[in-house]
mmCIF file of C-alpha atoms in Angstrom:
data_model
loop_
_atom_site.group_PDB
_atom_site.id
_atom_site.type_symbol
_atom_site.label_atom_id
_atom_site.label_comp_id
_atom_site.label_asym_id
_atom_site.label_seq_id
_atom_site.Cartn_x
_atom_site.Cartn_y
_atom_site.Cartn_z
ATOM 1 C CA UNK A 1 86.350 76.246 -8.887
ATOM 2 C CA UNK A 2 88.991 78.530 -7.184
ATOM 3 C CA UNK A 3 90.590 80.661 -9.507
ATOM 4 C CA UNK A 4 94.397 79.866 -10.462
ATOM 5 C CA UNK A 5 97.445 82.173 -9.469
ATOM 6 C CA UNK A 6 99.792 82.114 -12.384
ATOM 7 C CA UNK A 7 102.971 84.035 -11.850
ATOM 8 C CA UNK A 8 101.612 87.105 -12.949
ATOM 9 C CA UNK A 9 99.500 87.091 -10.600
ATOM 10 C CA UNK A 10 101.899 87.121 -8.324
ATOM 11 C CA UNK A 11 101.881 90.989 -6.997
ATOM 12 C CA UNK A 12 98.166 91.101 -7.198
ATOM 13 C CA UNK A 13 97.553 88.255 -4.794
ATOM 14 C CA UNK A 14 100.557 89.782 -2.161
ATOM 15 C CA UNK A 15 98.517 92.928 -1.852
ATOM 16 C CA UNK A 16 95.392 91.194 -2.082
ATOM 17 C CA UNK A 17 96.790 89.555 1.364
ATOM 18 C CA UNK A 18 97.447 93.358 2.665
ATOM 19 C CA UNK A 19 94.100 94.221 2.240
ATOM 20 C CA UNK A 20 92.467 91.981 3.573
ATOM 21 C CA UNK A 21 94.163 91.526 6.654
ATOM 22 C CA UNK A 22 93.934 95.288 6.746
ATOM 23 C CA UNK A 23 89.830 95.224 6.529
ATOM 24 C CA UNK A 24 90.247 92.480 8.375
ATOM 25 C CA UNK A 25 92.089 94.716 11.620
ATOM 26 C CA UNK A 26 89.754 97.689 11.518
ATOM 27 C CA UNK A 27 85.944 95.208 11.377
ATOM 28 C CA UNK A 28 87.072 92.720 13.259
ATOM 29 C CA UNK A 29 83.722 90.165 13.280
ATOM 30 C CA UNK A 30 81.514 91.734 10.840
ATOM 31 C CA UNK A 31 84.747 90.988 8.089
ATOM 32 C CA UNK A 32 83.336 87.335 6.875
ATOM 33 C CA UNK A 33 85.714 85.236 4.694
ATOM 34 C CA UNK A 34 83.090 82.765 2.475
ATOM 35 C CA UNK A 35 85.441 81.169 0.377
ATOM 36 C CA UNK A 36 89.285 82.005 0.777
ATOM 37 C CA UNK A 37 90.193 79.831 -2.637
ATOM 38 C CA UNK A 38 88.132 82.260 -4.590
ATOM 39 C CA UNK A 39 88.929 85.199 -3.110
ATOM 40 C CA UNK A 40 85.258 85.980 -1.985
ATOM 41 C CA UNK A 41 84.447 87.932 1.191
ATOM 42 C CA UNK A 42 81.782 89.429 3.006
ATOM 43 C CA UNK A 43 81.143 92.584 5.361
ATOM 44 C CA UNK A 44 78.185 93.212 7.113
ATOM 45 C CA UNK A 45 77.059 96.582 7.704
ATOM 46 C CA UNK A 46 74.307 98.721 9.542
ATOM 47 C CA UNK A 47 73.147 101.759 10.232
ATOM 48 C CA UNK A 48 73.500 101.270 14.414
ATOM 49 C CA UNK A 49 75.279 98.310 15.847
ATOM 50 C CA UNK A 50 73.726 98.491 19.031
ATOM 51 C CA UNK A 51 70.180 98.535 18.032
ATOM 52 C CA UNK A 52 70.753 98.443 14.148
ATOM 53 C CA UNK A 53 67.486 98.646 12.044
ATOM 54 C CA UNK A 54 68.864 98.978 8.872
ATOM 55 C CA UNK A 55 71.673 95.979 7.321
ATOM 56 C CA UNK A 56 73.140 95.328 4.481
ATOM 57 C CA UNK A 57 75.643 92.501 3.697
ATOM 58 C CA UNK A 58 78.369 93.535 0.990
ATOM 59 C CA UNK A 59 80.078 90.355 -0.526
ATOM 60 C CA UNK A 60 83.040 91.032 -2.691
ATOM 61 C CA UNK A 61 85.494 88.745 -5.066
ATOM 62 C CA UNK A 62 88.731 89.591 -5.950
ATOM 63 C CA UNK A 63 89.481 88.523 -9.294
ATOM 64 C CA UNK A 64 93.353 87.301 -9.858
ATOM 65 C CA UNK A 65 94.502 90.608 -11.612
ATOM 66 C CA UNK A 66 92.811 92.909 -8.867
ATOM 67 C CA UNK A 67 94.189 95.432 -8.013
ATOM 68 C CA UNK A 68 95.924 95.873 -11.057
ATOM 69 C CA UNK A 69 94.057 95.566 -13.739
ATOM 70 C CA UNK A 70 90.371 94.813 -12.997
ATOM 71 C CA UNK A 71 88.426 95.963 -10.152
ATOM 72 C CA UNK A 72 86.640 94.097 -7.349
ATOM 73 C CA UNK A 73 83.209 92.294 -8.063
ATOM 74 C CA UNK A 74 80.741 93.216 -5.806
ATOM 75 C CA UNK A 75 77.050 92.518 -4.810
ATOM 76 C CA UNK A 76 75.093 94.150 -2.169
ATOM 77 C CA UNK A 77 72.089 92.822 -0.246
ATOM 78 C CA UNK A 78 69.544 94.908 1.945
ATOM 79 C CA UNK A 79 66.717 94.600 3.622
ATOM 80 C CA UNK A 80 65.260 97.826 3.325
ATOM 81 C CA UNK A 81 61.643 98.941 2.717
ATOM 82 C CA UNK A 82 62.619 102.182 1.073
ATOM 83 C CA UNK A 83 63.744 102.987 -2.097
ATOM 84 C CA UNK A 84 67.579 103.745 -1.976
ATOM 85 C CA UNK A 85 69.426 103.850 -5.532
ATOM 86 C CA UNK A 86 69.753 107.743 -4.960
ATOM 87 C CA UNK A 87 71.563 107.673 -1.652
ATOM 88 C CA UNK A 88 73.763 105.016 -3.850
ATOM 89 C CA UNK A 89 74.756 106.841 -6.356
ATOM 90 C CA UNK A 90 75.293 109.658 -4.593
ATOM 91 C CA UNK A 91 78.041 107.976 -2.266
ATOM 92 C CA UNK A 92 79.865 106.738 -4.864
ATOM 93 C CA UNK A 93 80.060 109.993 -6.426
ATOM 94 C CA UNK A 94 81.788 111.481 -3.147
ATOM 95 C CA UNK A 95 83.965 108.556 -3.524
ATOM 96 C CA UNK A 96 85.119 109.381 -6.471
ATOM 97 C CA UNK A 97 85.870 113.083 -5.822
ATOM 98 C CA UNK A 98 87.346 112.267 -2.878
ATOM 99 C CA UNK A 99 89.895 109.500 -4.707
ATOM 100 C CA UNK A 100 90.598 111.776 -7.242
ATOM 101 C CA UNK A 101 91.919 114.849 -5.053
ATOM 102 C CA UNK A 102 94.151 112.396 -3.809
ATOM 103 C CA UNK A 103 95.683 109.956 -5.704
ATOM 104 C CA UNK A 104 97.939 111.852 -7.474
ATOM 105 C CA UNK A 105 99.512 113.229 -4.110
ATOM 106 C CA UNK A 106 100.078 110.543 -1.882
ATOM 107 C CA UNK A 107 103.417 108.703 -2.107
ATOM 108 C CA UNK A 108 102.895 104.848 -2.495
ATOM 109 C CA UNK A 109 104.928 102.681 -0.042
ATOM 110 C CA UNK A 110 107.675 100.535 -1.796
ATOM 111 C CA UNK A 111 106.142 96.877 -2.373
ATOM 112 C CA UNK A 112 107.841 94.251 -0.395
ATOM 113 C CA UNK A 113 108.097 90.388 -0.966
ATOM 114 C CA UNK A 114 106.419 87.868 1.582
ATOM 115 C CA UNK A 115 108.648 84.986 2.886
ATOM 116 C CA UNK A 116 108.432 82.111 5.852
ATOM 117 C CA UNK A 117 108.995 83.134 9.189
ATOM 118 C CA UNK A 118 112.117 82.700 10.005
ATOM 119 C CA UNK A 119 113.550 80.752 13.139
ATOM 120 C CA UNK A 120 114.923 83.411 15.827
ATOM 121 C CA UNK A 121 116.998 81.699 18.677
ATOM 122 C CA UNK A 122 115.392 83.082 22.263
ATOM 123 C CA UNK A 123 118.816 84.201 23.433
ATOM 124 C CA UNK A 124 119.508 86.074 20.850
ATOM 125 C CA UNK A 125 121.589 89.256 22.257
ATOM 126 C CA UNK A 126 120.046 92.226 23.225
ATOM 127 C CA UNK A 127 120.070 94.490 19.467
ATOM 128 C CA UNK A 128 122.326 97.840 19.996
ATOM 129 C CA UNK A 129 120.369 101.157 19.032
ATOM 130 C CA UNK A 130 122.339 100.878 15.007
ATOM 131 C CA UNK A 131 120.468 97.842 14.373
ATOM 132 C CA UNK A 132 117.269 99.123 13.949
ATOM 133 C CA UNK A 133 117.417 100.737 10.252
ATOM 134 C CA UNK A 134 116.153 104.255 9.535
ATOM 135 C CA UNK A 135 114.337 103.405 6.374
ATOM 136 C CA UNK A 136 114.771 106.521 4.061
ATOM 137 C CA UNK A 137 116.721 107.322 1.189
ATOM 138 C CA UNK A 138 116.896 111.038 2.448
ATOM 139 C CA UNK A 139 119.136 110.841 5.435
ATOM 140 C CA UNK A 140 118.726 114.734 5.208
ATOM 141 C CA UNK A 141 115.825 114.868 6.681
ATOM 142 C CA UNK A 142 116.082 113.368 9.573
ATOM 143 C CA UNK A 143 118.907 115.558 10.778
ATOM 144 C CA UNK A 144 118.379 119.238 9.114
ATOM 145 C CA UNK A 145 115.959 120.209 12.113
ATOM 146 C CA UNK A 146 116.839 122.134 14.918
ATOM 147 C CA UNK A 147 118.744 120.233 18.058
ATOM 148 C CA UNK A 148 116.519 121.286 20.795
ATOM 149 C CA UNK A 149 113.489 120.329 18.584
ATOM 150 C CA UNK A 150 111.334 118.050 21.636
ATOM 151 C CA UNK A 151 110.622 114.406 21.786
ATOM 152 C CA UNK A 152 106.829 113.913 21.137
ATOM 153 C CA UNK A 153 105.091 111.833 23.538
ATOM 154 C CA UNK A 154 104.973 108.336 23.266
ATOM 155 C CA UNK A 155 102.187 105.942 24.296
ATOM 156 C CA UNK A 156 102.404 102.282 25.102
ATOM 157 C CA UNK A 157 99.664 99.851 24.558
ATOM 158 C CA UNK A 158 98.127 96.290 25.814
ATOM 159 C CA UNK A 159 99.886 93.587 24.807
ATOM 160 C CA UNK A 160 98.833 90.285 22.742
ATOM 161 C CA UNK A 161 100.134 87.058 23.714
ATOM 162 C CA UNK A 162 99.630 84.511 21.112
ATOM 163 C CA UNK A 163 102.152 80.941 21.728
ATOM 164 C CA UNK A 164 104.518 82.354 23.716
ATOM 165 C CA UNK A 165 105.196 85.285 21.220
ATOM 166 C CA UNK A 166 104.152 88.728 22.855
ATOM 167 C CA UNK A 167 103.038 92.011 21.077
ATOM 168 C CA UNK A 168 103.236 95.657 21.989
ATOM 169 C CA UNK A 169 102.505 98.719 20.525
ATOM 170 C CA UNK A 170 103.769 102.263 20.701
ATOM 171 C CA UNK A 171 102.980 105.318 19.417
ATOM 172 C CA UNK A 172 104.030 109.093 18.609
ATOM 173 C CA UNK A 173 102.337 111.853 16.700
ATOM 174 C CA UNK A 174 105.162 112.967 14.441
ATOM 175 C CA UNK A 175 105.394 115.831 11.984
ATOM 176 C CA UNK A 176 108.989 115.864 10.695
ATOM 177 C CA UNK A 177 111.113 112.947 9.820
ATOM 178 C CA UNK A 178 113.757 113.844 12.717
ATOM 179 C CA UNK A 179 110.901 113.027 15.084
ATOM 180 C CA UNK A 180 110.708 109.626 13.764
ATOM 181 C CA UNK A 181 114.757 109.277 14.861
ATOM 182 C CA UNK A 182 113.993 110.646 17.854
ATOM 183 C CA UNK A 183 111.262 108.180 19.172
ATOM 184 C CA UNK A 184 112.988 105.475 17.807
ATOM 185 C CA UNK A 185 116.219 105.960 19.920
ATOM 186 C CA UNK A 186 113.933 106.907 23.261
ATOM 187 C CA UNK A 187 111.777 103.710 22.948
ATOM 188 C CA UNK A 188 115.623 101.992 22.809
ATOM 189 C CA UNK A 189 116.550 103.808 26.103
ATOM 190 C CA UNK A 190 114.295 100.667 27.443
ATOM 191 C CA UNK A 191 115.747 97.338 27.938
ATOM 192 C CA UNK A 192 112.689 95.504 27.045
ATOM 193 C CA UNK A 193 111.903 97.246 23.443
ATOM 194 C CA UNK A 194 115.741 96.889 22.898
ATOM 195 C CA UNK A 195 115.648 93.001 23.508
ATOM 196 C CA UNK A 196 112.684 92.392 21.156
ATOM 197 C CA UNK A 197 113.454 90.078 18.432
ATOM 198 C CA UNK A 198 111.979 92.943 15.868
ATOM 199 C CA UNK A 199 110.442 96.517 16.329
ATOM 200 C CA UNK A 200 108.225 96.913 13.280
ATOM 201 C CA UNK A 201 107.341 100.502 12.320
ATOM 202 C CA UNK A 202 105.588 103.013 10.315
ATOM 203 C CA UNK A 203 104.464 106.490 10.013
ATOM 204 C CA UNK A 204 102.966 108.656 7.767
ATOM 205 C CA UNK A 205 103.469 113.349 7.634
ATOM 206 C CA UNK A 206 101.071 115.107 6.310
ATOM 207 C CA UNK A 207 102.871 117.892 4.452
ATOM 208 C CA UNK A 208 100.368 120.637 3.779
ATOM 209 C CA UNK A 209 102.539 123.226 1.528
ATOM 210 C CA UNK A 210 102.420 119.909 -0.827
ATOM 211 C CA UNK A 211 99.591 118.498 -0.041
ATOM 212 C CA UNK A 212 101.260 114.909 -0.043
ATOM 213 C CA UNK A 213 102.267 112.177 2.533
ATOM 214 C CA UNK A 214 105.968 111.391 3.751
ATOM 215 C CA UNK A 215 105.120 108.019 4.896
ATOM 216 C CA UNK A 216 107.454 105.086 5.454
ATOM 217 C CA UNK A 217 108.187 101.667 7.063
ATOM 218 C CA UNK A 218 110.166 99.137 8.301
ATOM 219 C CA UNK A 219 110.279 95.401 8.901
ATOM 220 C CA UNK A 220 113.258 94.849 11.256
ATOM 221 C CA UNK A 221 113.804 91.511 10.025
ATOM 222 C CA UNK A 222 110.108 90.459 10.492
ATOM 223 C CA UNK A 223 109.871 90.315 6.530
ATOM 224 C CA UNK A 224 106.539 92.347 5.162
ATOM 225 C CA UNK A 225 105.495 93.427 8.075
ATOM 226 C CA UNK A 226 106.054 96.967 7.901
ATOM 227 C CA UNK A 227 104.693 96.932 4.308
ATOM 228 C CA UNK A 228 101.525 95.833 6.148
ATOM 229 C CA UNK A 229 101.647 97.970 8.703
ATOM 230 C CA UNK A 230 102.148 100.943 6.391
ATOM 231 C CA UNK A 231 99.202 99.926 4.382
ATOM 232 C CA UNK A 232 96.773 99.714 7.109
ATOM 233 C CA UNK A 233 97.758 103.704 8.333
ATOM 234 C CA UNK A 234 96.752 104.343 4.805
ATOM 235 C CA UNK A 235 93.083 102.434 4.749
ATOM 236 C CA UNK A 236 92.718 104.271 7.967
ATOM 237 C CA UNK A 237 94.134 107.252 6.742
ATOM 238 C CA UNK A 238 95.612 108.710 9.694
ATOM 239 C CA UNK A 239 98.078 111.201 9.836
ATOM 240 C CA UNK A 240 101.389 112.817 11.407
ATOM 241 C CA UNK A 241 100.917 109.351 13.717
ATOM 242 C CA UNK A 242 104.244 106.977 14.073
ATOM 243 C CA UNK A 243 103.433 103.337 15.069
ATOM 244 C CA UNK A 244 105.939 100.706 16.374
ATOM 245 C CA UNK A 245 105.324 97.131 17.198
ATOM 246 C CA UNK A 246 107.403 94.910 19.136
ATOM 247 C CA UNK A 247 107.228 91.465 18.813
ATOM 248 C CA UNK A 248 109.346 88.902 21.561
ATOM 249 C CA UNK A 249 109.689 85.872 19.456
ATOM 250 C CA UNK A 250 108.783 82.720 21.932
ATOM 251 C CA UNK A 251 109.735 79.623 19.913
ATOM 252 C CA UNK A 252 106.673 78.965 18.705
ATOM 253 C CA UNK A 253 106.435 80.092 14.725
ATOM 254 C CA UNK A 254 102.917 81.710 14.173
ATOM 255 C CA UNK A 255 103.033 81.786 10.394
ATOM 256 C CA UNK A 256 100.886 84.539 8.969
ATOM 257 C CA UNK A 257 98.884 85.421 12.230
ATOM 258 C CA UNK A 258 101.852 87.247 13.404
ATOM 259 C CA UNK A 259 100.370 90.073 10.926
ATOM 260 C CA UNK A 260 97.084 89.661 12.482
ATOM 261 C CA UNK A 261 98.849 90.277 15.611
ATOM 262 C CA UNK A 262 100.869 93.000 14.668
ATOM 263 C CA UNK A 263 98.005 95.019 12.503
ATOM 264 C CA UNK A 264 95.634 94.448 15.782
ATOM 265 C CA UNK A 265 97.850 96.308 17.970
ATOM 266 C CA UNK A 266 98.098 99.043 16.248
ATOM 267 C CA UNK A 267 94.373 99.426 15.396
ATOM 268 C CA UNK A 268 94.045 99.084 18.827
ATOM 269 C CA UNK A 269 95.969 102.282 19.881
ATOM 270 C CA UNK A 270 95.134 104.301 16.855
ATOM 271 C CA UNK A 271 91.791 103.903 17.959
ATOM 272 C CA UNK A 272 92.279 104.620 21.954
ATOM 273 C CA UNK A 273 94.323 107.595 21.165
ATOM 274 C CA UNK A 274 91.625 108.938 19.263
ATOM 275 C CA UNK A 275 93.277 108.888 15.447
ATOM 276 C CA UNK A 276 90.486 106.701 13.827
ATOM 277 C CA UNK A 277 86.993 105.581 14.148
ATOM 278 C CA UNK A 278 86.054 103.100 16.506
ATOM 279 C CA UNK A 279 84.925 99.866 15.242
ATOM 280 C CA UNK A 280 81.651 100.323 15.177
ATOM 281 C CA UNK A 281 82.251 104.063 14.119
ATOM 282 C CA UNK A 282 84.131 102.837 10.950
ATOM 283 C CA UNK A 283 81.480 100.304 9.932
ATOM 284 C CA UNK A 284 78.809 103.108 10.095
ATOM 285 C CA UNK A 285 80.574 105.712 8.545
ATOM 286 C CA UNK A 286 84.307 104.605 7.530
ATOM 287 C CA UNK A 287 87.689 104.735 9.224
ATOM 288 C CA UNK A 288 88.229 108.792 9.345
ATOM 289 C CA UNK A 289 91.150 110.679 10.487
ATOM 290 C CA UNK A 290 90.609 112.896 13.876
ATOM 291 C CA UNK A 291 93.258 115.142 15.486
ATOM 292 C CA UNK A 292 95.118 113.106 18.521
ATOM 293 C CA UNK A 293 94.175 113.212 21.776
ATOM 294 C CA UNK A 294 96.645 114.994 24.301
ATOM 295 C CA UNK A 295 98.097 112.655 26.591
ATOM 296 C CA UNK A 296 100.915 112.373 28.898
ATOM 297 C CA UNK A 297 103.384 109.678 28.398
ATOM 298 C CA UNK A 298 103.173 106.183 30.051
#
């Protein structure tokens, strides 16, 4: 019997829905949902996708106070013919290190409420430059940087077309939060970002004389979505990376795929331009931060 979400419950089960669209972006087929009531899922994992000889499937349940108070149930099944409870142990030990050197630095993103979609007319005007919010409660810091300080590059990715409603991502290595302005007002200089009915974003700084994250996001009316967004740089764990996604509404409401969409595209481009593991990388080894490849703007 599924498990019942009392009001409490409430916050758990909204980033419950983060994750696992998240996990859901970055394995694509190997992410298996067995029962979606009780909040049980599966991922299947080897050792070499093209010609793997060793699997394991690693089912999981949420319970209704995860993440908050209890943990995740797990259960892991191999077929192995060795003995492997070291190499276990042993992982979850450098998992542990590895959470505790940085928990208490990174800056969590502010927790956002999930509504309907909302009905967008399709000629809606074409949104002027002001309408698309800097999300920070440090103006500051997007200004006290020198004025000839460059515009990084910015890279434009496929598109996904799903009922009329297109999808299109962008992205800019950033390293200060004036960078962030910047991009923001050169993807406007194009007539086609402008008119999209929202340009989600987020980005996350590594700042190394703190060794902590100036990360942030925004929905542009697309409500949760940059929460999402935000969250999935942060299971992927990238770095001075900026990620926009525009969305062209098409009449047709999509309901919750539109974060599918969304958190595809950018997995997508973090992964062409070299800032994560590819898929199969990442079910080998995990999603891991690598520097960005150098490439000239589109």
């Amino acid at each position: 019997m599924a498990d019942i979400i009392n009001p409490e419950n409430e916050g758990d089960l909204q980033a419950q829905i983060e994750e696992v669209e998240a996990l859901s972006s970055i394995y694509g087929d190997e992410w298996c949902v067995i029962d979606e009531a009780s909040r049980i899922f599966c991922i299947k994992i080897s050792n070499d996708l093209e010609e793997p000889k060793l699997t394991a499937c690693l089912q999981i349940i949420l319970p209704p106070d995860y993440p908050s108070a209890s943990p995740p149930i797990y259960q892991i099944k191999e077929h192995v013919g060795e003995s492997i409870l070291y190499l276990w142990v042993e992982k979850i030990r450098e998992f542990l290190v590895d959470i505790s050197q940085r928990s208490d630095s990174v800056d969590q993103p502010e927790k956002v409420n999930m509504t309907a979609e909302e009905d967008v007319d399709d000629d809606e005007d074409v949104p002027d430059f002001r309408t698309l919010k800097l999300n920070t409660d440090n103006a500051h810091l997007f200004s006290d940087h020198a004025d000839d300080e460059e515009i990084p590059p910015i890279k434009h990715g496929n598109t996904i077309t799903d009922r009329r409603s297109t999808f299109q991502p962008h992205l800019s290595p950033v390293v200060t939060p004036r960078q962030v302005k910047m991009v923001l007002e050169k993807l406007y200089e194009n007539k086609k970002i402008a008119s999209a009915t929202h340009n989600i974003y987020a980005y996350r700084i590594y700042c190394e004389d703190k060794h902590s994250f100036l990360q942030d996001c925004e929905d542009d009316g697309e409500t949760a979505a940059g929460g999402r967004l935000l969250h999935l740089l942060q299971i992927l764990d990238v770095r001075n990376v900026m990620v926009v996604v525009s969305r062209w509404y098409g009449g047709i409401l999509l309901g919750p795929d539109r974060f599918k969409h969304i958190n595809n595209c950018a997995r997508n481009i973090l992964v062409e331009e070299g800032y994560t593991a590819s898929s199969d990388e990442a079910s080998k080894q995990g999603a891991k931060t690598k520097k960005p490849k150098s490439k000239k703007t589109k």
